[in-house]
PDB file of C-alpha atoms in Angstrom:
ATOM      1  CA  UNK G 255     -45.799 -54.163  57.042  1.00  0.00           C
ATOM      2  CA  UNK G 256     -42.591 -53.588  58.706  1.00  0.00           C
ATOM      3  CA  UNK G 257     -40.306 -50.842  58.223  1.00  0.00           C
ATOM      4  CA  UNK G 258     -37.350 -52.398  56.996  1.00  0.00           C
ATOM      5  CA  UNK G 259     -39.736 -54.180  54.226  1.00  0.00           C
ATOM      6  CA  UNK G 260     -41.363 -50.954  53.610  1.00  0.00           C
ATOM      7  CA  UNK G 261     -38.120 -49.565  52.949  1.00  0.00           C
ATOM      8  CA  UNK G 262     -36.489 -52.009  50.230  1.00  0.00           C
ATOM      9  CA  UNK G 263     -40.186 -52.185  48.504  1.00  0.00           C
ATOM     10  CA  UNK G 264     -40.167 -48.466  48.353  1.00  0.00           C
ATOM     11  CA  UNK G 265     -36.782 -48.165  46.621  1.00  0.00           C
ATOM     12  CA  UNK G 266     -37.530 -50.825  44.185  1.00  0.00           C
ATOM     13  CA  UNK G 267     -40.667 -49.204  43.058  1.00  0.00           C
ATOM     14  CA  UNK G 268     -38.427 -45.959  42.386  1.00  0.00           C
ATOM     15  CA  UNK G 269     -35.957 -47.462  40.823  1.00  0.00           C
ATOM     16  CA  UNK G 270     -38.346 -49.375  38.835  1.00  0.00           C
ATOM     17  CA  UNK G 271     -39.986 -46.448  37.553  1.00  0.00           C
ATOM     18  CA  UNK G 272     -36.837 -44.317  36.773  1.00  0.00           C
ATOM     19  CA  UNK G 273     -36.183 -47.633  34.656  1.00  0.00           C
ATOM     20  CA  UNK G 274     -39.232 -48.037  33.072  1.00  0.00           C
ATOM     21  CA  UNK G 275     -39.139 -44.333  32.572  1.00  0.00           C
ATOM     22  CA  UNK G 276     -36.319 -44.260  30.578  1.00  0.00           C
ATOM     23  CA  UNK G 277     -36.050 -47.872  28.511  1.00  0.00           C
ATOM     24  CA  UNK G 278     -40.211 -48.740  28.943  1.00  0.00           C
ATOM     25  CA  UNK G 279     -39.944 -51.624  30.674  1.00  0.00           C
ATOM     26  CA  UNK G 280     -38.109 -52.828  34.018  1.00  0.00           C
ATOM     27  CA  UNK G 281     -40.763 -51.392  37.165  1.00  0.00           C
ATOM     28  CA  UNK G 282     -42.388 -54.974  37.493  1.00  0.00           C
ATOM     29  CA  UNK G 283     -39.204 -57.047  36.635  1.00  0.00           C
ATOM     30  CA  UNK G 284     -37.799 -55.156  39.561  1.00  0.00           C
ATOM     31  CA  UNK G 285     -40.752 -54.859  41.803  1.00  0.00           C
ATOM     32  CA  UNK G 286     -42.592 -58.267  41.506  1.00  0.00           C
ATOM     33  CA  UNK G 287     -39.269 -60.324  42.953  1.00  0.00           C
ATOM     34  CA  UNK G 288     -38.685 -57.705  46.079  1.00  0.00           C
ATOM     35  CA  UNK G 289     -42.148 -57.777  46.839  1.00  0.00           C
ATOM     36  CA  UNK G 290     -42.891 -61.849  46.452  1.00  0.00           C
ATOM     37  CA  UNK G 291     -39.659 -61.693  49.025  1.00  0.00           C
ATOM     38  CA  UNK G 292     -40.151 -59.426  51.498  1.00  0.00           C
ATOM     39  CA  UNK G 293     -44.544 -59.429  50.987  1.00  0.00           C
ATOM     40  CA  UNK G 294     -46.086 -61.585  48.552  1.00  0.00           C
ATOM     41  CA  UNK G 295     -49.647 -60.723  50.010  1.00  0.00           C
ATOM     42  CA  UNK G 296     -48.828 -57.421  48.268  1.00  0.00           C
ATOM     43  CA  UNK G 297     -48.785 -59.502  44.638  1.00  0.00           C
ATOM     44  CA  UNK G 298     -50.164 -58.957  41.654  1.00  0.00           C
ATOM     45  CA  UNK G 299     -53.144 -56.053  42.421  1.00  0.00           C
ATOM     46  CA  UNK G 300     -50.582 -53.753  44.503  1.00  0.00           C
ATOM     47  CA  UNK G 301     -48.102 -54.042  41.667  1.00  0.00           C
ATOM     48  CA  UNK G 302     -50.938 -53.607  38.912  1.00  0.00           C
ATOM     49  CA  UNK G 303     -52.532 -50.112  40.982  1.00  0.00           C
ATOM     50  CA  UNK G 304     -48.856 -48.629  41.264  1.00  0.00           C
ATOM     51  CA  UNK G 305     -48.433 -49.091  37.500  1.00  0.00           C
ATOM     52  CA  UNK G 306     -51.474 -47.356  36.544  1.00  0.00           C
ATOM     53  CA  UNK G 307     -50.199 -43.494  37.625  1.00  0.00           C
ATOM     54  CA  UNK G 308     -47.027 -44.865  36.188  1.00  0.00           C
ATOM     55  CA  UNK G 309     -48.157 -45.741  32.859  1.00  0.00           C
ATOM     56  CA  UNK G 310     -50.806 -42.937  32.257  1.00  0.00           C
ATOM     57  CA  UNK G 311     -47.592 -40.544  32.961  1.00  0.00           C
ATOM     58  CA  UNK G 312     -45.553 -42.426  30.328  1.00  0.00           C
ATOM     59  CA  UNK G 313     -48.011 -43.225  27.418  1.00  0.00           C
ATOM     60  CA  UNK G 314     -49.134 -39.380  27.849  1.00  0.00           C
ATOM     61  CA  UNK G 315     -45.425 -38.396  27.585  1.00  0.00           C
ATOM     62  CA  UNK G 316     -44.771 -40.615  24.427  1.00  0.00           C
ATOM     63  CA  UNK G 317     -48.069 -39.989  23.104  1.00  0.00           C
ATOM     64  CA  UNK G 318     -46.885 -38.687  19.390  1.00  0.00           C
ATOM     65  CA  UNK G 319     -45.015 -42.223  18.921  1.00  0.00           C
ATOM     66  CA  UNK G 320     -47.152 -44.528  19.836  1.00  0.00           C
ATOM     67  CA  UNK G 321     -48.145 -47.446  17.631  1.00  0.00           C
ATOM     68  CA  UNK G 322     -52.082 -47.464  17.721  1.00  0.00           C
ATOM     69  CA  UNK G 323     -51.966 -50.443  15.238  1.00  0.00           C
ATOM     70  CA  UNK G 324     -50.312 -52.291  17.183  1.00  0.00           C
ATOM     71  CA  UNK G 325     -51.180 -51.400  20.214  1.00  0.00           C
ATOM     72  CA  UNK G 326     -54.667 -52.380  19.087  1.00  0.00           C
ATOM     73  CA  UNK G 327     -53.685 -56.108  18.430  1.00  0.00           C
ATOM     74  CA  UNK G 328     -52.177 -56.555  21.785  1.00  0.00           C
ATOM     75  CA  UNK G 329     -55.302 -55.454  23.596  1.00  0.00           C
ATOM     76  CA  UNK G 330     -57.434 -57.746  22.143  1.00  0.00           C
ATOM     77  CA  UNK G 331     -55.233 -60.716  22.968  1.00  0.00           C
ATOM     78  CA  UNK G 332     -54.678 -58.546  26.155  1.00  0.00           C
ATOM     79  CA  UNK G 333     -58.419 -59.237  27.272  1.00  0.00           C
ATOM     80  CA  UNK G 334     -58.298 -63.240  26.515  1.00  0.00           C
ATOM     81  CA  UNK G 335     -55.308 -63.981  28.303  1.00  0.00           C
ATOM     82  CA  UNK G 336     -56.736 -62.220  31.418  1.00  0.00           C
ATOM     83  CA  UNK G 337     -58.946 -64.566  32.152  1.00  0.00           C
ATOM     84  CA  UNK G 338     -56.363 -67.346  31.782  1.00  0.00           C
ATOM     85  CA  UNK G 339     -54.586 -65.185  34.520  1.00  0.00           C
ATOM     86  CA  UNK G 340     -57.366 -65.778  37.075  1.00  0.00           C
ATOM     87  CA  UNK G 341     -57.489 -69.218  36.487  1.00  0.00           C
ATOM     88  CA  UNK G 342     -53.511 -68.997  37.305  1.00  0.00           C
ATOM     89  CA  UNK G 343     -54.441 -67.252  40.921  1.00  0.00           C
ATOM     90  CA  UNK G 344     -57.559 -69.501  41.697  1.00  0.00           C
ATOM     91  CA  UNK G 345     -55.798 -73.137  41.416  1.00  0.00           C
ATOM     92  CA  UNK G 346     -51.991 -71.282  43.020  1.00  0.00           C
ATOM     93  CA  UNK G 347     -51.633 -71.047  46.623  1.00  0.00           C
ATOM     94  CA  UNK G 348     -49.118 -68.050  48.024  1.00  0.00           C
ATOM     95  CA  UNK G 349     -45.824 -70.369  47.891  1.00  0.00           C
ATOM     96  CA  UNK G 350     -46.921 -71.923  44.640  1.00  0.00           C
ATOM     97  CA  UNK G 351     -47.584 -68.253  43.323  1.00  0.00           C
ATOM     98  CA  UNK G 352     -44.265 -67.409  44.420  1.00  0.00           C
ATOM     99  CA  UNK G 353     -42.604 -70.066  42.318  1.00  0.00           C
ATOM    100  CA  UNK G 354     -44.192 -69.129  39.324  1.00  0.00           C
ATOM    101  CA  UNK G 355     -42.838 -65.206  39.713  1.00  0.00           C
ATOM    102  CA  UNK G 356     -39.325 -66.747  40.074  1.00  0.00           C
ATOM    103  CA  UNK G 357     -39.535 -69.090  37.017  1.00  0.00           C
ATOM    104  CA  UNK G 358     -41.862 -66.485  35.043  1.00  0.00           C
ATOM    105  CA  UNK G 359     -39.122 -64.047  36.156  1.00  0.00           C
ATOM    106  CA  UNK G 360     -36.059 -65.664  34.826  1.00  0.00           C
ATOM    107  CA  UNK G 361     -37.754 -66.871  32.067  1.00  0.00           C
ATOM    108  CA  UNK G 362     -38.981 -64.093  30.454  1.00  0.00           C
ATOM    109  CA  UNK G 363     -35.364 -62.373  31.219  1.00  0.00           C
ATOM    110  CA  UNK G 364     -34.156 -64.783  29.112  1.00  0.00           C
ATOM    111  CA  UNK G 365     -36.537 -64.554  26.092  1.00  0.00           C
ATOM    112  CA  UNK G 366     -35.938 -60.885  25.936  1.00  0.00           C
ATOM    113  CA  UNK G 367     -32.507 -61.120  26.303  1.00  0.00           C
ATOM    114  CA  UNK G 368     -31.969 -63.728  23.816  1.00  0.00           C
ATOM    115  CA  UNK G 369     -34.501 -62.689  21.021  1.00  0.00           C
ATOM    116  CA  UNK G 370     -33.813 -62.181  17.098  1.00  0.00           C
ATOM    117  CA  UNK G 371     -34.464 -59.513  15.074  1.00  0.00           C
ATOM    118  CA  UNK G 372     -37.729 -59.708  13.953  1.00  0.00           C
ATOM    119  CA  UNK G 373     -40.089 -57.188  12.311  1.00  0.00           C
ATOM    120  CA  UNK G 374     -43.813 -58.187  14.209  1.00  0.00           C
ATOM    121  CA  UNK G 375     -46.944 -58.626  12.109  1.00  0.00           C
ATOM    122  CA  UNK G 376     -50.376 -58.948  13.253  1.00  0.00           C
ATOM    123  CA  UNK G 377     -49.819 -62.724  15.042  1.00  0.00           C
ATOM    124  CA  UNK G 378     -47.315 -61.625  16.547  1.00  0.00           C
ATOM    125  CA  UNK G 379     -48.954 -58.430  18.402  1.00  0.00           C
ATOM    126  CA  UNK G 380     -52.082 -60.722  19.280  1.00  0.00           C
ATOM    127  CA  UNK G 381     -49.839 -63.393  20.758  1.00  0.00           C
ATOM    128  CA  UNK G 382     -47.851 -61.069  22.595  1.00  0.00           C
ATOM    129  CA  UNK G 383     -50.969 -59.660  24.365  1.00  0.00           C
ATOM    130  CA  UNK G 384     -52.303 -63.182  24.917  1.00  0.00           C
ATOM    131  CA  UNK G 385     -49.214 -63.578  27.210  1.00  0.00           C
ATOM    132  CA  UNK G 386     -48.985 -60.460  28.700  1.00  0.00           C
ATOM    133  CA  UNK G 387     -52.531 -60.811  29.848  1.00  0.00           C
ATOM    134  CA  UNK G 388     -52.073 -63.969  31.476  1.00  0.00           C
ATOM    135  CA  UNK G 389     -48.124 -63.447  33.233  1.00  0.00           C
ATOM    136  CA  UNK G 390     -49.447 -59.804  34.257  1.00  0.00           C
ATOM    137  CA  UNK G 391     -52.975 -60.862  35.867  1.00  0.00           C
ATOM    138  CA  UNK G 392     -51.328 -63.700  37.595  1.00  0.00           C
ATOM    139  CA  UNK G 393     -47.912 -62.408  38.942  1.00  0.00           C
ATOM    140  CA  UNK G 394     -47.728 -58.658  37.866  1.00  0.00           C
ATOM    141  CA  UNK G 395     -45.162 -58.999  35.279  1.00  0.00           C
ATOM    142  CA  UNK G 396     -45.989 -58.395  31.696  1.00  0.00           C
ATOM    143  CA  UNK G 397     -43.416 -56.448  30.423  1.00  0.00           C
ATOM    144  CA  UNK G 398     -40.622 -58.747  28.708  1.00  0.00           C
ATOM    145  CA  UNK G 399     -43.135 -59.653  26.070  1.00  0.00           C
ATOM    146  CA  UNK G 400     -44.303 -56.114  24.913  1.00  0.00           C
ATOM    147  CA  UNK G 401     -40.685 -55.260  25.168  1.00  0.00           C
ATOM    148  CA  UNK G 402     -39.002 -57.680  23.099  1.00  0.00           C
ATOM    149  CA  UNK G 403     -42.795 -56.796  20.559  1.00  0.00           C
ATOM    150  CA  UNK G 404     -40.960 -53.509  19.869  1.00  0.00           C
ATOM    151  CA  UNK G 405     -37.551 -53.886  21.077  1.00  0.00           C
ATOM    152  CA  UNK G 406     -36.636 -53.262  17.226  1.00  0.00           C
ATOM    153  CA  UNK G 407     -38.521 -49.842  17.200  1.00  0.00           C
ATOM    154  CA  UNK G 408     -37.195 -46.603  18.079  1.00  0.00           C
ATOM    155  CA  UNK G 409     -37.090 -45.798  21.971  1.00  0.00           C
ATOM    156  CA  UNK G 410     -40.075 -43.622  22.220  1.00  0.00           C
ATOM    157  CA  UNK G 411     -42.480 -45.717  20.103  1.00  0.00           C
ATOM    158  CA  UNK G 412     -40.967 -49.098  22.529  1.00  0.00           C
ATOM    159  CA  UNK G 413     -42.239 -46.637  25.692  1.00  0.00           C
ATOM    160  CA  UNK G 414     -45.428 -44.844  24.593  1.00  0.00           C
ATOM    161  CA  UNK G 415     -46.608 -48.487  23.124  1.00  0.00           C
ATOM    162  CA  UNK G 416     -45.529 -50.336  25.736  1.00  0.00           C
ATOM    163  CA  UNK G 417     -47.066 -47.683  28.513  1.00  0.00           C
ATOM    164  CA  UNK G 418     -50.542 -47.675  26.925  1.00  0.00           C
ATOM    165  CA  UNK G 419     -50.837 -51.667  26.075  1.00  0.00           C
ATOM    166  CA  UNK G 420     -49.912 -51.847  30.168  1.00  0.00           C
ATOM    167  CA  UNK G 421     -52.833 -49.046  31.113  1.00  0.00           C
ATOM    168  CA  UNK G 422     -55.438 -50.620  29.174  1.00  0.00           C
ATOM    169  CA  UNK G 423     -54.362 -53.808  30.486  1.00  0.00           C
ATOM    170  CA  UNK G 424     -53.987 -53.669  34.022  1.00  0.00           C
ATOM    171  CA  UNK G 425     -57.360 -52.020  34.114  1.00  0.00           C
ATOM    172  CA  UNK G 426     -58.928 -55.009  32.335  1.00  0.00           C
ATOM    173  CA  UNK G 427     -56.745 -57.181  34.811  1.00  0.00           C
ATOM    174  CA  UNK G 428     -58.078 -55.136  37.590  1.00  0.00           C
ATOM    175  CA  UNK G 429     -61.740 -55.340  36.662  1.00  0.00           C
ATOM    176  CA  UNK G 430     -61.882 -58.869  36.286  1.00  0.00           C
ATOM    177  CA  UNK G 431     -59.839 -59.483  39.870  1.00  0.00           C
ATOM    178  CA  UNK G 432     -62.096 -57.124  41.307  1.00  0.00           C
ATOM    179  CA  UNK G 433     -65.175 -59.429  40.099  1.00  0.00           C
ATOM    180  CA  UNK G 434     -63.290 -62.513  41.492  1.00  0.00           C
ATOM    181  CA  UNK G 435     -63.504 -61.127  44.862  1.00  0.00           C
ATOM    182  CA  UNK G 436     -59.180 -60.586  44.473  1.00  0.00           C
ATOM    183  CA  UNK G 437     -59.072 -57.279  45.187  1.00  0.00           C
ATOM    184  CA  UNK G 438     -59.588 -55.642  49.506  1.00  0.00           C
ATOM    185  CA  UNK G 439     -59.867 -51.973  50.794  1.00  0.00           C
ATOM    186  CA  UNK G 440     -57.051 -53.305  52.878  1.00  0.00           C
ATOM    187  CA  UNK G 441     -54.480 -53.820  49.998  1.00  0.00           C
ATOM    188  CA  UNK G 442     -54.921 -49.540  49.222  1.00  0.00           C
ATOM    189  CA  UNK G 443     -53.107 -48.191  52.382  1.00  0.00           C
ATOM    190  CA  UNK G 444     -49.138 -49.255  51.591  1.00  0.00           C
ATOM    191  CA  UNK G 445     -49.676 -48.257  48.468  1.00  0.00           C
ATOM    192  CA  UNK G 446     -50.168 -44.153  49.157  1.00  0.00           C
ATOM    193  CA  UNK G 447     -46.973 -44.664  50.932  1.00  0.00           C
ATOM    194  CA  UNK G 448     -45.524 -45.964  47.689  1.00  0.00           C
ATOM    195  CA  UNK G 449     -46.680 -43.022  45.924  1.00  0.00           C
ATOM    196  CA  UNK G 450     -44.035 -40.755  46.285  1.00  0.00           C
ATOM    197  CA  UNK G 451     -41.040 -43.210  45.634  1.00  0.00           C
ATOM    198  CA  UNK G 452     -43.165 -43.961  42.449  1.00  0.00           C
ATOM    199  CA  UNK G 453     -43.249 -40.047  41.642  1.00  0.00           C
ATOM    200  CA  UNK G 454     -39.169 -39.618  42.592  1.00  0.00           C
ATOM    201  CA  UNK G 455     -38.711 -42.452  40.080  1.00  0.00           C
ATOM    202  CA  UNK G 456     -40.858 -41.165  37.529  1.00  0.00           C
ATOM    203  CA  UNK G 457     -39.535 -37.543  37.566  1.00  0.00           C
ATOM    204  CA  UNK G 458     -36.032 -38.404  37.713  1.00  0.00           C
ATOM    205  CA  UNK G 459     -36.671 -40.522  34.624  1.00  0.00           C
ATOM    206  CA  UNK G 460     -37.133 -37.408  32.709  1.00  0.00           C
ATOM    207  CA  UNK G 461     -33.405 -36.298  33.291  1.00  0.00           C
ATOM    208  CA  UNK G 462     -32.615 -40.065  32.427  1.00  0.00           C
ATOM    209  CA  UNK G 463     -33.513 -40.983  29.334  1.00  0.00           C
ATOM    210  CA  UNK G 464     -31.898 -38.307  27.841  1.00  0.00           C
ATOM    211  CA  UNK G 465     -28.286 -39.030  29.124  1.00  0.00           C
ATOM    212  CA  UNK G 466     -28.089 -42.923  29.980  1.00  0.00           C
ATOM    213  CA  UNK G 467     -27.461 -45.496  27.689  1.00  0.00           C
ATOM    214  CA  UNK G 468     -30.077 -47.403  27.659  1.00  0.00           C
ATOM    215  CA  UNK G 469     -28.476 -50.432  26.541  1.00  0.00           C
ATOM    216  CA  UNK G 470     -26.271 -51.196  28.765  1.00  0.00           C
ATOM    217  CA  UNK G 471     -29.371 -50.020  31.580  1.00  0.00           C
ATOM    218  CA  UNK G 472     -31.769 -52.849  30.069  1.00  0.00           C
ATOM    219  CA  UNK G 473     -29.146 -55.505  30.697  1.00  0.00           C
ATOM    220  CA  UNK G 474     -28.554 -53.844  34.459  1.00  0.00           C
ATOM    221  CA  UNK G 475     -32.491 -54.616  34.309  1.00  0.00           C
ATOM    222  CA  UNK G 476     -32.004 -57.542  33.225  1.00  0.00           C
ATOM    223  CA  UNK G 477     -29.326 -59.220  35.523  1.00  0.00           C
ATOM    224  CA  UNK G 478     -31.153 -57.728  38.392  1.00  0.00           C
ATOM    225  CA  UNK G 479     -34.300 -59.346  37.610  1.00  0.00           C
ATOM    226  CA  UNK G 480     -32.827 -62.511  36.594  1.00  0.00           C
ATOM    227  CA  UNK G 481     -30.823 -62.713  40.187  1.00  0.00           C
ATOM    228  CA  UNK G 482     -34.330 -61.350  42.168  1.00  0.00           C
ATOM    229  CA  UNK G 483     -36.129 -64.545  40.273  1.00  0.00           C
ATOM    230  CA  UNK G 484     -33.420 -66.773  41.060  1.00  0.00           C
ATOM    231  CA  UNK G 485     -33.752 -65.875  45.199  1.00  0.00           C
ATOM    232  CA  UNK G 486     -37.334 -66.655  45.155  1.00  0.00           C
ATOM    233  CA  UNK G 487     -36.924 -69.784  43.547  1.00  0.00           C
ATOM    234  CA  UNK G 488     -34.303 -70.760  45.961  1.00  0.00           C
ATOM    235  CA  UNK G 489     -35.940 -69.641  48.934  1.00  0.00           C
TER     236      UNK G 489
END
């Protein structure tokens, strides 16, 4: 990988997770676009093994709010839609991939964005995971739909929920790539290097969340992602 790409993937993945840190959702919104840019190669198991430290650290952290109910629901439609996330990679080439980050990108920017207030029921969770597992095993990105799930519940219980739906998740997602034959020693390297912009995100997140506003931060999020999607699509 060269340096210079090295260096704007690294500083994505820390701001990611100082964003996802503090509002629960953001590292793959900002991640997935810089990397299908600069090294799509990298997409979706590099993304989905830099979230796991990431997410064990934040579901731990939020552990007390967490919605287990919930939570629960969303796996289970979790584990379905993986499969219909493999089917995504096996039929996509690389450019065709790359499309479907931009549009899945922008489109899920604007979903969250855009979304009611709604109080979610038991559909609603199962739905949500049946999503999530296919846009996450396919391109990475999963967030947007868990968010918007709780984006009506207090912060902690949105970040604790959101942090353990992703671990159990991208494990799932990672199994079933790694039984596809997706997943190569040779992906593992960059990613140690990633490791401590991941941690600098993560720790700084800490200090964060308690004096942002998160509010205005998720549209910053937001606009970001939306632009990153719009660059791959034009490229």
């Amino acid at each position: 990988m060269p340096i210079e790409s090295f260096c704007f993937i690294a500083i994505a993945v820390a701001v990611g997770a100082l964003i996802q840190g503090t509002t629960g959702m953001g590292f793959a919104l900002v991640v997935a676009p810089v990397m299908g840019l600069l090294e799509p190669a990298l997409l979706p198991i590099s993304l989905l093994l830099l979230m796991l430290p990431l997410n064990v650290y934040i579901a731990w952290r939020e552990r007390e709010a967490i919605d287990l109910q919930g939570s629960s629901w969303i796996t289970l439609g979790r584990f379905f839609g993986t499969f219909g996330g493999v089917w995504v990679l096996f039929w996509l080439s690389l450019s065709q991939l790359k499309l479907l980050i931009g549009l899945s990108t922008i489109a899920a920017c604007l979903v969250t964005w855009l979304a009611p207030t709604f109080v979610p029921g038991r559909r609603a969770f199962v739905s949500t995971g049946l999503i999530t597992g296919i846009t996450e095993t396919a391109t990475g990105i999963g967030g947007p739909p868990l968010a918007l799930v709780y984006q009506h519940s207090p912060a902690a219980t949105l970040r604790g929920s959101v942090a353990l739906c992703f671990l159990i998740g991208e494990v799932i997602s990672l199994l079933v790539l790694a039984a596809r034959g997706h997943l190569y020693v040779e992906q593992l390297p960059p990613l140690l290097w990633l490791l401590l912009p991941l941690a600098l995100g993560v720790l700084a997140s800490r200090w964060a969340r308690n004096i942002l506003d998160e509010r205005r931060l998720r549209r910053f999020v937001l606009l970001f992602a939306f632009a990153s999607g719009l660059i791959l699509l034009l490229q």
